[in-house]
Coordinates of N, CA and C in Angstrom, one line a residue:
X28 N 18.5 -21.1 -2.3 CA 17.3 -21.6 -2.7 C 17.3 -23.1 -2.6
X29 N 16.2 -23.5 -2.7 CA 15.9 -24.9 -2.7 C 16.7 -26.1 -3.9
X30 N 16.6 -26.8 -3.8 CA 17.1 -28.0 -5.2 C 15.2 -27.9 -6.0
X31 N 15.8 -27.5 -7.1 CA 14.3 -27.7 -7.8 C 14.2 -27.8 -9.1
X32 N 15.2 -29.2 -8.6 CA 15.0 -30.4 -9.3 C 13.8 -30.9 -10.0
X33 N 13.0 -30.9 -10.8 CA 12.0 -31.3 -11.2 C 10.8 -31.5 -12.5
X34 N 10.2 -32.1 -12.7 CA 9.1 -32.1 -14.2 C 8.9 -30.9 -14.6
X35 N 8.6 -30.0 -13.6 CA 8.0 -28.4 -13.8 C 9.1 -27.5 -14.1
X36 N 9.8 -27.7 -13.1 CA 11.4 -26.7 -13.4 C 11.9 -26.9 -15.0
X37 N 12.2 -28.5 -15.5 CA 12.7 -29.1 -16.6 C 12.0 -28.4 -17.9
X38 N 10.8 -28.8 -17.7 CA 10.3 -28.0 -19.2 C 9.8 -26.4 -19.2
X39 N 9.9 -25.5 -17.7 CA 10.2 -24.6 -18.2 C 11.8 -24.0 -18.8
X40 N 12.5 -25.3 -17.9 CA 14.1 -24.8 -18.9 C 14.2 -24.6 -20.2
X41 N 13.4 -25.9 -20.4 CA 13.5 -26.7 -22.0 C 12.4 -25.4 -22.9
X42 N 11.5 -24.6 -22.6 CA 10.7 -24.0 -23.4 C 11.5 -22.4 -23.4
X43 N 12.4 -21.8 -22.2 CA 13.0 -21.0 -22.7 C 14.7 -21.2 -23.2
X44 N 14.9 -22.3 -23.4 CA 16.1 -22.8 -24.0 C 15.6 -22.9 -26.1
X45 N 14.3 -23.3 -25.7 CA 14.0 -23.1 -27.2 C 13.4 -21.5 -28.0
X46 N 13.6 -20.4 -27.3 CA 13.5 -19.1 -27.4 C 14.5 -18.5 -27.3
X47 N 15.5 -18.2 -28.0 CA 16.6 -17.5 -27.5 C 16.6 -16.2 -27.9
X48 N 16.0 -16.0 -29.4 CA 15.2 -14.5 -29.2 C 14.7 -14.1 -28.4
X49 N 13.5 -14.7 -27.7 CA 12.8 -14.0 -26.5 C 13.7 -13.6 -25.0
X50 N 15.1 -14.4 -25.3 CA 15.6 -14.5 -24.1 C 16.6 -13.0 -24.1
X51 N 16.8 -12.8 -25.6 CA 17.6 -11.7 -25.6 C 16.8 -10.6 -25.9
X52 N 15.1 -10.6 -26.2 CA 14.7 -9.2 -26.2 C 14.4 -9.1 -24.8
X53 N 14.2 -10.6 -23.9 CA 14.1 -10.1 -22.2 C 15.3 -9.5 -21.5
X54 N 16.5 -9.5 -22.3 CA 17.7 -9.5 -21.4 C 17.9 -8.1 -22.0
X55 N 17.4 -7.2 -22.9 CA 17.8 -6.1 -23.7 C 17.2 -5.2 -23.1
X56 N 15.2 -5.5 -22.6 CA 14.2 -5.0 -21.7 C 14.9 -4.7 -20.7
X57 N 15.4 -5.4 -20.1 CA 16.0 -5.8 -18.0 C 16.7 -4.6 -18.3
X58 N 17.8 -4.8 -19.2 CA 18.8 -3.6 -19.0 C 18.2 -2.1 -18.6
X59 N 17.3 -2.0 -18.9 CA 17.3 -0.6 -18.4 C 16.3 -0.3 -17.1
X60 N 16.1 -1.3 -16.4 CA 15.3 -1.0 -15.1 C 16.3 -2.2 -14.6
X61 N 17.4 -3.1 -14.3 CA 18.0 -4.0 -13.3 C 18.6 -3.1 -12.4
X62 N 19.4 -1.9 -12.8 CA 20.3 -1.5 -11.9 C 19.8 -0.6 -11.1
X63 N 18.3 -0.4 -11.4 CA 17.4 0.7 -10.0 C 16.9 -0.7 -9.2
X64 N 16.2 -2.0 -9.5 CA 16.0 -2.9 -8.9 C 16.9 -3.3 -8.2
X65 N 18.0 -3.6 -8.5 CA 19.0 -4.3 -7.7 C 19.8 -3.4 -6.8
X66 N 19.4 -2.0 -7.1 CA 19.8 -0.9 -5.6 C 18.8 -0.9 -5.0
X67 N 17.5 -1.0 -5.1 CA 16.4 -1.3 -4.3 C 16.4 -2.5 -3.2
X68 N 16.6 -3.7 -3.9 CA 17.0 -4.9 -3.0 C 17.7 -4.8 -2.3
X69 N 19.4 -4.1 -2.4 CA 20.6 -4.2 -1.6 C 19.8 -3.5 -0.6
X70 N 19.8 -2.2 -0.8 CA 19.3 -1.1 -0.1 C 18.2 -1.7 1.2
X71 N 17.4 -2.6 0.8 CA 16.5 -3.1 2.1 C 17.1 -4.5 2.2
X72 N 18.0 -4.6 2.1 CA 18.8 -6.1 2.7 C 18.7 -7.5 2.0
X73 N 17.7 -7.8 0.9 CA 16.7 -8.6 0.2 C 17.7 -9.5 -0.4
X74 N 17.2 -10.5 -0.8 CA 17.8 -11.3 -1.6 C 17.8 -10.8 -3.3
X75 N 19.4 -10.7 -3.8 CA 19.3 -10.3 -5.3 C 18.7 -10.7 -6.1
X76 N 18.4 -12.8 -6.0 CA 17.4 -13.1 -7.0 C 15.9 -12.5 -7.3
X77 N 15.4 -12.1 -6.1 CA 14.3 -11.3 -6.6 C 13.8 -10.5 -8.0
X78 N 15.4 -9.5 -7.8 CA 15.6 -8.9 -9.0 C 15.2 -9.8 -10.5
X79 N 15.1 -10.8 -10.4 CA 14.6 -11.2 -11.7 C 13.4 -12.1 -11.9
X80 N 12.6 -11.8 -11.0 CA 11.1 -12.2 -10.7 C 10.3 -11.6 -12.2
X81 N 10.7 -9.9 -12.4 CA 10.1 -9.7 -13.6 C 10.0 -10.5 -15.3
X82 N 11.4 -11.3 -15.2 CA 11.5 -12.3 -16.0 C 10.5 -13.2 -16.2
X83 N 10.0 -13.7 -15.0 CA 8.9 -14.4 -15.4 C 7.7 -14.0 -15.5
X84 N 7.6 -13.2 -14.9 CA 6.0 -11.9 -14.4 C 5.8 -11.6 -15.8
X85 N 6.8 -10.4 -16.2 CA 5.9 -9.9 -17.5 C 7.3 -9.8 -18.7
X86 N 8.3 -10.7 -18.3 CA 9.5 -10.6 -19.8 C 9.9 -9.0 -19.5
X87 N 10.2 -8.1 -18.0 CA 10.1 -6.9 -17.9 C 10.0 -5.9 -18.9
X88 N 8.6 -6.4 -19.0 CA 7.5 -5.4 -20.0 C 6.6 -4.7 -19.2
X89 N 6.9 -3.2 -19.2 CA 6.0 -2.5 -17.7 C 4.6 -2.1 -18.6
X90 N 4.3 -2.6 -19.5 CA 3.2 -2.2 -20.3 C 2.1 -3.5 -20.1
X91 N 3.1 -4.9 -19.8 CA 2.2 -6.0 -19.9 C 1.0 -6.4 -18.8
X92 N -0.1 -6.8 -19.4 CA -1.7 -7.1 -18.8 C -1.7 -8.7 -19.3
X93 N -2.2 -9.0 -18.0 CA -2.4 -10.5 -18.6 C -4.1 -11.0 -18.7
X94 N -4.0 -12.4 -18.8 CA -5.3 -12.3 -19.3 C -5.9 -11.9 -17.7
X95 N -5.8 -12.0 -16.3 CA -6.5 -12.1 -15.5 C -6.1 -10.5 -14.9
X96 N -6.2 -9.7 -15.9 CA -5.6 -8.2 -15.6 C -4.5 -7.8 -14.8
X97 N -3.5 -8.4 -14.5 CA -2.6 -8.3 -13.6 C -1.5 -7.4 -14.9
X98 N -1.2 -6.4 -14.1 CA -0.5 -5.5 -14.8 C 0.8 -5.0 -14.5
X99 N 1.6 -4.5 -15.5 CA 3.0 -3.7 -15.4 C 4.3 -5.3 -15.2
X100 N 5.0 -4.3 -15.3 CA 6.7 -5.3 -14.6 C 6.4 -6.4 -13.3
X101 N 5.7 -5.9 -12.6 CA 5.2 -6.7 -11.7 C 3.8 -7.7 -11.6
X102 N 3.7 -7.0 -12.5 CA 1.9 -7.7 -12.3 C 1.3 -8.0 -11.3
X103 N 0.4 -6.7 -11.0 CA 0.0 -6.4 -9.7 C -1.6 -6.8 -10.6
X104 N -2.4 -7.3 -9.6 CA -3.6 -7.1 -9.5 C -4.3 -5.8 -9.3
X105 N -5.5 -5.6 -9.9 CA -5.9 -3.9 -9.3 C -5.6 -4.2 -8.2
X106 N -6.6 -4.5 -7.1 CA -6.7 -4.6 -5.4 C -5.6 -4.6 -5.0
X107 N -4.5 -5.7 -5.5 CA -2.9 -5.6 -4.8 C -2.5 -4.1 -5.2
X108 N -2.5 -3.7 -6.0 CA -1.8 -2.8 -6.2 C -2.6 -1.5 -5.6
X109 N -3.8 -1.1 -5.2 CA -4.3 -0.3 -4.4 C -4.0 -0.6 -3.5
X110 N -4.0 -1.5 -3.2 CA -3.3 -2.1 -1.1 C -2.0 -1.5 -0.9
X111 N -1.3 -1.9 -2.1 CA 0.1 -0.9 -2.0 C 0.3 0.8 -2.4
X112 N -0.4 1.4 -2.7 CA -0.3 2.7 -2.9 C -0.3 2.7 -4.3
X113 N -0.7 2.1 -5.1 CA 0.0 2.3 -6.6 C -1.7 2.5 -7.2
X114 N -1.9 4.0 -7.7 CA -3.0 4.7 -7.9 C -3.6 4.0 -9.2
X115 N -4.5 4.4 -9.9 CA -5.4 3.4 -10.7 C -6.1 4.6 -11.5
X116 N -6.2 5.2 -12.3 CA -7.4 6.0 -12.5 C -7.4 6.0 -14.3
X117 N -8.1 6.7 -14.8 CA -8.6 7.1 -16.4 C -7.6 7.3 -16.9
X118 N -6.7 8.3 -16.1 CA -4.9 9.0 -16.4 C -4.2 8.3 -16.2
X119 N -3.9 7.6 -15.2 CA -2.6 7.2 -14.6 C -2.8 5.6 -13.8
X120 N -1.6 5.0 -14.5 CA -1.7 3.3 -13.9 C 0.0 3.4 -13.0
X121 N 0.2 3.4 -11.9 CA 1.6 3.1 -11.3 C 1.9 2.0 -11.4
X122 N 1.0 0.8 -11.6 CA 1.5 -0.3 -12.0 C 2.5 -0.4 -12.9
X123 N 2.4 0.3 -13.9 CA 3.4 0.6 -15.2 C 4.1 1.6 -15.0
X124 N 4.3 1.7 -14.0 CA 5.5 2.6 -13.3 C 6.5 2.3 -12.8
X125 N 7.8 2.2 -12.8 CA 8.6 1.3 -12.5 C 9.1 1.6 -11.0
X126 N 9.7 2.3 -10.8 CA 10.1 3.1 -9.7 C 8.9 2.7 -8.2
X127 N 7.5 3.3 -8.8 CA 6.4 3.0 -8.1 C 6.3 1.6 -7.5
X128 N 6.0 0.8 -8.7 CA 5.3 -0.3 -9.0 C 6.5 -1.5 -8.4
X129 N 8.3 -1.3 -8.3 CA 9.1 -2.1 -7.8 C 9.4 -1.5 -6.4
X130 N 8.6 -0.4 -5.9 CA 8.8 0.1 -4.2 C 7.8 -1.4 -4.0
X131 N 6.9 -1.3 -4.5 CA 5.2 -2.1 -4.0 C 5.7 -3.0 -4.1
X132 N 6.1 -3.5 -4.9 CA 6.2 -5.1 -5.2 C 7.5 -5.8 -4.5
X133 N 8.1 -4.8 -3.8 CA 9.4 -5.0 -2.8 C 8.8 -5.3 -1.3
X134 N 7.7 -4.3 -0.9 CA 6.5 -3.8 0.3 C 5.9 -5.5 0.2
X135 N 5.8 -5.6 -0.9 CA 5.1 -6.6 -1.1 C 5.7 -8.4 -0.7
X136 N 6.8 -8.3 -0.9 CA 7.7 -9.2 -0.9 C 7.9 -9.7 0.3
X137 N 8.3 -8.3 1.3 CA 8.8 -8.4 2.6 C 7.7 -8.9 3.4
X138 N 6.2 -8.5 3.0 CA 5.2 -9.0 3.6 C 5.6 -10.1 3.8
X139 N 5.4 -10.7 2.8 CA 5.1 -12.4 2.5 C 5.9 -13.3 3.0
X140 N 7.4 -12.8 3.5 CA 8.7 -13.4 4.1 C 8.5 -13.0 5.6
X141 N 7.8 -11.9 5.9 CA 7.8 -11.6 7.3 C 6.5 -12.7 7.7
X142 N 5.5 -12.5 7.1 CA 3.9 -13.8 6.9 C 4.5 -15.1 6.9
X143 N 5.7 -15.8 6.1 CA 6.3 -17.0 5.6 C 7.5 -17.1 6.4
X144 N 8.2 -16.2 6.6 CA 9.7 -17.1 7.0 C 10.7 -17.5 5.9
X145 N 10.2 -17.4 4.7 CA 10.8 -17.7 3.5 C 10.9 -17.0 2.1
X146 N 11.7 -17.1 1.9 CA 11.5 -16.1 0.5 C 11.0 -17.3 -0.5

């Protein structure tokens, strides 16, 4: 990755350096969906940092909605997440599906690097 070095990088250091609760109920969450994510990544060749994209997304909370409704571990937008196969209805959200919701958001990834050139 890049040097990112910077104002923006710095005080998000600085804002989860002063949570260290939040850092250990995120690091207590992770534990039990890291080691399907990180066979997923290996598995399609990907870079391992990815694996902790949900850290910032939703604190891997597959229940979390933000305010602009982007939902689950990944926080998919509805539309993103119909684009990717991840079903929507009165029953059932795959966005808050982990298995589902980290195929899509992997699908999703590869787009953007194969579109970019860059992770």
């Amino acid at each position: 990755m890049p040097n990112l070095e910077n104002n923006l990088v710095s005080q998000r250091e600085d804002w989860y350096r002063e949570k260290p609760d939040y850092i250990d109920r995120m690091t207590t969450r992770s534990s039990k969906y890291l080691y399907h994510i990180v066979e997923e990544i290996e598995a399609r060749g990907m870079p391992t940092e990815l694996a902790l994209l949900p850290f910032v997304e939703s604190a891997f909370n597959p229940q979390a909605v933000s305010v602009a409704k982007a939902t689950g571990m990944w926080q998919f937008m509805p539309a993103t997440g119909r684009d990717f196969d991840l079903k929507q209805n009165a029953f059932r959200d795959d966005r808050r599906d982990i298995q589902a919701s980290t195929r899509a958001a992997l699908d999703y990834l590869q787009r953007l690097y194969n579109q970019f050139g860059d992770w």
